PDB file of C-alpha atoms in Angstrom:
ATOM      1  CA  MET A   1     193.938 136.663 176.874  1.00 51.00           C
ATOM      2  CA  LEU A   2     195.374 138.200 173.687  1.00 74.00           C
ATOM      3  CA  GLU A   3     196.074 136.041 170.666  1.00 76.00           C
ATOM      4  CA  ASN A   4     199.181 136.747 168.598  1.00 89.00           C
ATOM      5  CA  THR A   5     197.282 138.147 165.587  1.00 93.00           C
ATOM      6  CA  ILE A   6     193.602 137.779 164.679  1.00 94.00           C
ATOM      7  CA  ILE A   7     192.973 137.449 160.928  1.00 95.00           C
ATOM      8  CA  VAL A   8     189.393 138.411 160.064  1.00 96.00           C
ATOM      9  CA  ASP A   9     187.844 137.320 156.752  1.00 96.00           C
ATOM     10  CA  SER A  10     185.477 140.253 156.276  1.00 95.00           C
ATOM     11  CA  ARG A  11     183.460 138.834 153.357  1.00 95.00           C
ATOM     12  CA  ASP A  12     179.716 139.582 153.812  1.00 95.00           C
ATOM     13  CA  HIS A  13     180.188 141.437 157.123  1.00 96.00           C
ATOM     14  CA  LEU A  14     178.437 144.755 157.801  1.00 96.00           C
ATOM     15  CA  LEU A  15     180.988 147.579 157.775  1.00 96.00           C
ATOM     16  CA  GLY A  16     179.995 149.533 160.900  1.00 95.00           C
ATOM     17  CA  ARG A  17     179.411 146.505 163.119  1.00 96.00           C
ATOM     18  CA  LEU A  18     182.691 144.877 162.085  1.00 96.00           C
ATOM     19  CA  CYS A  19     184.690 148.087 162.559  1.00 96.00           C
ATOM     20  CA  SER A  20     183.293 148.807 166.048  1.00 97.00           C
ATOM     21  CA  ILE A  21     184.241 145.317 167.281  1.00 96.00           C
ATOM     22  CA  VAL A  22     187.717 145.547 165.722  1.00 97.00           C
ATOM     23  CA  ALA A  23     188.281 149.045 167.176  1.00 96.00           C
ATOM     24  CA  LYS A  24     187.549 147.747 170.682  1.00 96.00           C
ATOM     25  CA  GLU A  25     190.003 144.854 170.211  1.00 95.00           C
ATOM     26  CA  LEU A  26     192.721 147.220 168.942  1.00 96.00           C
ATOM     27  CA  LEU A  27     192.347 149.489 171.978  1.00 96.00           C
ATOM     28  CA  GLY A  28     192.675 146.410 174.192  1.00 94.00           C
ATOM     29  CA  GLY A  29     196.093 145.623 172.692  1.00 92.00           C
ATOM     30  CA  GLN A  30     195.124 143.000 170.098  1.00 95.00           C
ATOM     31  CA  LYS A  31     196.743 142.928 166.638  1.00 96.00           C
ATOM     32  CA  VAL A  32     194.115 142.551 163.893  1.00 96.00           C
ATOM     33  CA  VAL A  33     194.454 141.893 160.153  1.00 97.00           C
ATOM     34  CA  ILE A  34     191.320 142.336 158.006  1.00 97.00           C
ATOM     35  CA  VAL A  35     191.360 140.593 154.607  1.00 96.00           C
ATOM     36  CA  ARG A  36     188.860 140.722 151.704  1.00 95.00           C
ATOM     37  CA  CYS A  37     187.857 144.318 152.527  1.00 96.00           C
ATOM     38  CA  ASP A  38     186.453 144.579 148.986  1.00 95.00           C
ATOM     39  CA  GLU A  39     183.664 142.138 149.974  1.00 95.00           C
ATOM     40  CA  ILE A  40     182.438 143.960 153.094  1.00 97.00           C
ATOM     41  CA  VAL A  41     178.865 145.228 152.725  1.00 96.00           C
ATOM     42  CA  ILE A  42     176.949 148.368 153.728  1.00 97.00           C
ATOM     43  CA  SER A  43     173.166 148.393 154.151  1.00 96.00           C
ATOM     44  CA  GLY A  44     171.257 150.337 151.495  1.00 95.00           C
ATOM     45  CA  SER A  45     171.306 150.217 147.702  1.00 96.00           C
ATOM     46  CA  LEU A  46     174.322 151.114 145.566  1.00 95.00           C
ATOM     47  CA  VAL A  47     172.547 154.251 144.253  1.00 96.00           C
ATOM     48  CA  ARG A  48     171.892 155.497 147.800  1.00 96.00           C
ATOM     49  CA  ASN A  49     175.450 154.807 148.959  1.00 95.00           C
ATOM     50  CA  ARG A  50     176.959 156.452 145.869  1.00 95.00           C
ATOM     51  CA  VAL A  51     174.989 159.618 146.648  1.00 95.00           C
ATOM     52  CA  LYS A  52     176.123 159.539 150.293  1.00 94.00           C
ATOM     53  CA  TYR A  53     179.752 158.983 149.277  1.00 93.00           C
ATOM     54  CA  ALA A  54     179.560 161.837 146.735  1.00 93.00           C
ATOM     55  CA  GLN A  55     178.358 164.167 149.529  1.00 94.00           C
ATOM     56  CA  PHE A  56     181.200 162.921 151.738  1.00 93.00           C
ATOM     57  CA  ARG A  57     183.797 163.548 149.000  1.00 91.00           C
ATOM     58  CA  LYS A  58     182.632 167.160 148.644  1.00 92.00           C
ATOM     59  CA  LYS A  59     183.773 167.911 152.208  1.00 93.00           C
ATOM     60  CA  ARG A  60     187.190 169.525 151.855  1.00 92.00           C
ATOM     61  CA  MET A  61     189.227 172.486 153.029  1.00 93.00           C
ATOM     62  CA  ASN A  62     187.917 175.570 151.266  1.00 92.00           C
ATOM     63  CA  THR A  63     191.191 177.492 150.829  1.00 94.00           C
ATOM     64  CA  ASN A  64     193.597 174.562 150.273  1.00 94.00           C
ATOM     65  CA  PRO A  65     191.975 171.193 149.463  1.00 92.00           C
ATOM     66  CA  ALA A  66     195.426 169.524 149.374  1.00 93.00           C
ATOM     67  CA  ARG A  67     195.459 169.727 153.183  1.00 93.00           C
ATOM     68  CA  GLY A  68     192.492 167.382 153.479  1.00 87.00           C
ATOM     69  CA  PRO A  69     190.263 165.831 154.585  1.00 93.00           C
ATOM     70  CA  PHE A  70     191.320 162.937 152.338  1.00 92.00           C
ATOM     71  CA  HIS A  71     188.709 160.595 150.862  1.00 93.00           C
ATOM     72  CA  PHE A  72     190.119 157.204 149.947  1.00 93.00           C
ATOM     73  CA  LYS A  73     188.910 155.198 146.964  1.00 94.00           C
ATOM     74  CA  SER A  74     190.292 151.735 147.825  1.00 96.00           C
ATOM     75  CA  PRO A  75     188.105 149.455 149.994  1.00 96.00           C
ATOM     76  CA  ALA A  76     190.964 148.637 152.417  1.00 96.00           C
ATOM     77  CA  LYS A  77     191.567 152.335 153.104  1.00 96.00           C
ATOM     78  CA  MET A  78     187.810 152.983 153.454  1.00 96.00           C
ATOM     79  CA  VAL A  79     187.689 150.326 156.192  1.00 97.00           C
ATOM     80  CA  TRP A  80     190.870 151.693 157.792  1.00 97.00           C
ATOM     81  CA  ARG A  81     189.396 155.210 157.887  1.00 96.00           C
ATOM     82  CA  THR A  82     186.114 153.941 159.367  1.00 97.00           C
ATOM     83  CA  ILE A  83     188.026 152.246 162.201  1.00 97.00           C
ATOM     84  CA  ARG A  84     190.184 155.353 162.690  1.00 96.00           C
ATOM     85  CA  GLY A  85     186.983 157.316 163.364  1.00 96.00           C
ATOM     86  CA  MET A  86     186.149 154.897 166.223  1.00 97.00           C
ATOM     87  CA  ILE A  87     189.544 155.323 167.917  1.00 96.00           C
ATOM     88  CA  PRO A  88     190.983 158.417 169.688  1.00 97.00           C
ATOM     89  CA  HIS A  89     193.678 158.521 166.981  1.00 96.00           C
ATOM     90  CA  LYS A  90     195.151 161.885 168.051  1.00 96.00           C
ATOM     91  CA  THR A  91     196.366 160.451 171.359  1.00 96.00           C
ATOM     92  CA  ALA A  92     199.423 158.199 171.780  1.00 96.00           C
ATOM     93  CA  ARG A  93     197.170 155.311 172.869  1.00 96.00           C
ATOM     94  CA  GLY A  94     195.023 155.703 169.757  1.00 96.00           C
ATOM     95  CA  GLN A  95     198.032 155.871 167.428  1.00 96.00           C
ATOM     96  CA  GLU A  96     199.445 152.675 168.958  1.00 96.00           C
ATOM     97  CA  ALA A  97     196.044 150.968 168.534  1.00 96.00           C
ATOM     98  CA  LEU A  98     195.825 152.026 164.886  1.00 96.00           C
ATOM     99  CA  ALA A  99     199.360 150.733 164.264  1.00 96.00           C
ATOM    100  CA  ARG A 100     198.108 147.250 165.278  1.00 95.00           C
ATOM    101  CA  LEU A 101     195.635 147.246 162.363  1.00 96.00           C
ATOM    102  CA  SER A 102     196.271 146.028 158.793  1.00 96.00           C
ATOM    103  CA  THR A 103     193.631 145.993 156.046  1.00 96.00           C
ATOM    104  CA  PHE A 104     193.847 144.307 152.615  1.00 96.00           C
ATOM    105  CA  GLU A 105     191.769 143.735 149.504  1.00 96.00           C
ATOM    106  CA  GLY A 106     191.697 140.020 148.683  1.00 94.00           C
ATOM    107  CA  ILE A 107     193.877 137.643 150.715  1.00 94.00           C
ATOM    108  CA  PRO A 108     197.580 138.416 150.071  1.00 94.00           C
ATOM    109  CA  HIS A 109     200.454 135.943 150.505  1.00 89.00           C
ATOM    110  CA  PRO A 110     201.208 135.395 154.197  1.00 89.00           C
ATOM    111  CA  TYR A 111     197.518 135.298 155.177  1.00 93.00           C
ATOM    112  CA  ASP A 112     196.251 132.886 152.503  1.00 90.00           C
ATOM    113  CA  LYS A 113     198.070 130.070 154.371  1.00 89.00           C
ATOM    114  CA  LYS A 114     196.794 131.077 157.837  1.00 91.00           C
ATOM    115  CA  ARG A 115     193.574 130.368 159.694  1.00 92.00           C
ATOM    116  CA  ARG A 116     190.969 133.108 159.262  1.00 94.00           C
ATOM    117  CA  GLN A 117     187.852 133.768 161.316  1.00 95.00           C
ATOM    118  CA  VAL A 118     184.519 135.564 161.037  1.00 96.00           C
ATOM    119  CA  ILE A 119     182.710 137.794 163.534  1.00 96.00           C
ATOM    120  CA  PRO A 120     179.135 136.447 163.929  1.00 96.00           C
ATOM    121  CA  ALA A 121     177.881 139.691 165.541  1.00 95.00           C
ATOM    122  CA  ALA A 122     178.678 141.534 162.289  1.00 96.00           C
ATOM    123  CA  LEU A 123     177.531 139.002 159.662  1.00 96.00           C
ATOM    124  CA  ARG A 124     174.985 140.343 157.175  1.00 95.00           C
ATOM    125  CA  VAL A 125     172.925 137.128 157.145  1.00 95.00           C
ATOM    126  CA  LEU A 126     172.432 137.407 160.913  1.00 95.00           C
ATOM    127  CA  ARG A 127     172.105 141.190 161.262  1.00 94.00           C
ATOM    128  CA  LEU A 128     170.353 142.542 158.161  1.00 93.00           C
ATOM    129  CA  LYS A 129     166.688 141.745 157.537  1.00 94.00           C
ATOM    130  CA  GLN A 130     166.181 139.371 154.619  1.00 93.00           C
ATOM    131  CA  GLY A 131     165.238 141.182 151.410  1.00 93.00           C
ATOM    132  CA  ARG A 132     166.888 144.492 152.352  1.00 95.00           C
ATOM    133  CA  ASP A 133     169.205 146.155 149.834  1.00 96.00           C
ATOM    134  CA  TYR A 134     172.914 146.175 150.526  1.00 96.00           C
ATOM    135  CA  THR A 135     176.036 147.434 148.767  1.00 96.00           C
ATOM    136  CA  VAL A 136     179.355 145.608 148.389  1.00 96.00           C
ATOM    137  CA  VAL A 137     182.167 148.058 149.244  1.00 96.00           C
ATOM    138  CA  GLY A 138     184.260 146.870 146.266  1.00 95.00           C
ATOM    139  CA  GLU A 139     181.462 147.885 143.868  1.00 95.00           C
ATOM    140  CA  LEU A 140     181.066 151.266 145.597  1.00 95.00           C
ATOM    141  CA  ALA A 141     184.828 151.857 145.419  1.00 95.00           C
ATOM    142  CA  HIS A 142     184.878 150.916 141.708  1.00 95.00           C
ATOM    143  CA  SER A 143     182.039 153.359 141.015  1.00 94.00           C
ATOM    144  CA  VAL A 144     183.984 156.250 142.645  1.00 91.00           C
ATOM    145  CA  GLY A 145     187.258 155.573 140.830  1.00 92.00           C
ATOM    146  CA  TRP A 146     189.085 152.570 142.374  1.00 94.00           C
ATOM    147  CA  LYS A 147     190.993 151.018 139.450  1.00 95.00           C
ATOM    148  CA  HIS A 148     192.052 147.562 140.666  1.00 95.00           C
ATOM    149  CA  ARG A 149     188.820 145.536 140.747  1.00 93.00           C
ATOM    150  CA  ASP A 150     189.649 143.437 137.660  1.00 93.00           C
ATOM    151  CA  LEU A 151     193.231 142.807 138.780  1.00 95.00           C
ATOM    152  CA  LEU A 152     191.982 141.658 142.184  1.00 92.00           C
ATOM    153  CA  LYS A 153     189.487 139.246 140.559  1.00 93.00           C
ATOM    154  CA  THR A 154     192.356 137.653 138.581  1.00 94.00           C
ATOM    155  CA  LEU A 155     194.565 137.288 141.674  1.00 93.00           C
ATOM    156  CA  GLU A 156     191.722 135.851 143.763  1.00 92.00           C
ATOM    157  CA  ALA A 157     190.871 133.296 141.031  1.00 93.00           C
ATOM    158  CA  LYS A 158     194.510 132.088 141.094  1.00 93.00           C
ATOM    159  CA  ARG A 159     194.496 131.926 144.895  1.00 92.00           C
ATOM    160  CA  LYS A 160     191.281 129.878 144.960  1.00 92.00           C
ATOM    161  CA  VAL A 161     192.727 127.302 142.524  1.00 93.00           C
ATOM    162  CA  LYS A 162     195.778 126.870 144.789  1.00 92.00           C
ATOM    163  CA  ALA A 163     193.549 126.650 147.887  1.00 90.00           C
ATOM    164  CA  GLU A 164     191.379 123.901 146.328  1.00 91.00           C
ATOM    165  CA  SER A 165     194.488 121.896 145.412  1.00 91.00           C
ATOM    166  CA  PHE A 166     195.886 122.246 148.936  1.00 90.00           C
ATOM    167  CA  HIS A 167     192.540 121.235 150.492  1.00 90.00           C
ATOM    168  CA  ALA A 168     192.289 118.125 148.275  1.00 93.00           C
ATOM    169  CA  LYS A 169     195.809 117.014 149.306  1.00 93.00           C
ATOM    170  CA  LYS A 170     195.070 117.679 152.975  1.00 92.00           C
ATOM    171  CA  THR A 171     191.818 115.647 152.841  1.00 93.00           C
ATOM    172  CA  ALA A 172     193.612 112.735 151.103  1.00 94.00           C
ATOM    173  CA  ARG A 173     196.341 112.774 153.775  1.00 94.00           C
ATOM    174  CA  ALA A 174     193.768 112.766 156.571  1.00 93.00           C
ATOM    175  CA  GLU A 175     191.937 109.782 154.990  1.00 93.00           C
ATOM    176  CA  LEU A 176     195.200 107.800 154.670  1.00 93.00           C
ATOM    177  CA  LYS A 177     196.079 108.541 158.286  1.00 91.00           C
ATOM    178  CA  ALA A 178     192.627 107.399 159.459  1.00 90.00           C
ATOM    179  CA  LYS A 179     192.973 104.137 157.463  1.00 90.00           C
ATOM    180  CA  ALA A 180     196.449 103.492 158.894  1.00 88.00           C
ATOM    181  CA  GLU A 181     195.208 104.087 162.461  1.00 83.00           C
ATOM    182  CA  ALA A 182     192.256 101.751 161.905  1.00 84.00           C
ATOM    183  CA  ALA A 183     194.569  99.034 160.486  1.00 84.00           C
ATOM    184  CA  VAL A 184     196.821  98.946 163.588  1.00 83.00           C
ATOM    185  CA  GLU A 185     194.175  99.742 166.208  1.00 80.00           C
ATOM    186  CA  GLY A 186     194.248  96.232 167.732  1.00 78.00           C
ATOM    187  CA  GLU A 187     198.057  96.094 167.873  1.00 80.00           C
ATOM    188  CA  ILE A 188     198.558  99.417 169.653  1.00 82.00           C
ATOM    189  CA  LYS A 189     195.597  99.270 172.071  1.00 80.00           C
ATOM    190  CA  GLU A 190     197.830  98.355 175.044  1.00 81.00           C
ATOM    191  CA  LEU A 191     200.416 100.966 174.066  1.00 83.00           C
ATOM    192  CA  ASN A 192     197.726 103.682 173.860  1.00 83.00           C
ATOM    193  CA  ALA A 193     196.414 102.676 177.304  1.00 84.00           C
ATOM    194  CA  THR A 194     199.947 102.991 178.762  1.00 86.00           C
ATOM    195  CA  LEU A 195     200.435 106.397 177.125  1.00 87.00           C
ATOM    196  CA  ALA A 196     197.016 107.596 178.355  1.00 87.00           C
ATOM    197  CA  ALA A 197     197.920 106.536 181.930  1.00 87.00           C
ATOM    198  CA  SER A 198     201.129 108.598 181.645  1.00 86.00           C
ATOM    199  CA  GLY A 199     199.140 111.648 180.528  1.00 82.00           C
ATOM    200  CA  TYR A 200     199.850 111.591 176.761  1.00 77.00           C
TER     201      TYR A 200
END
């Protein structure tokens, strides 16, 4: 059964494994939002991946490079393009699937207040052998000309402060509620039994 929208926190996920799972979900009709694309990882050292990306960026139309192929520098667009390659994007079905996908660096406004999830089958700690080199996509993007790394760090620092404050308030509320329930437990035992019998 399809959920309304799945929000994936892609921090420390392997790029290819994450994208293949997301592509399958998109083709099945699921809407997916991927946040923190700048913290996705690729196996292999930064030097190796910079060389591979440089070779990739050389691939262009000989007579008119303005016609493409286009090589994106931002991590969110790198992830988007990777998923596009796993979808039949030239068919109507593929275009509809790709329209269900959104990718972002960091965690922008509507999604910072919503529940996010991880994909265990794509987590680096579970899938990449310990001690192997890996590259963070944000660092790779910065090394090929992405200009917003420092801005994103500032925005994420602000978001984390707000999140900590919210979490502290939520924990305090939960503790007060638990104390209140414990204080009146004896008084409402019969009432709870009646409600439970009625299916509440």
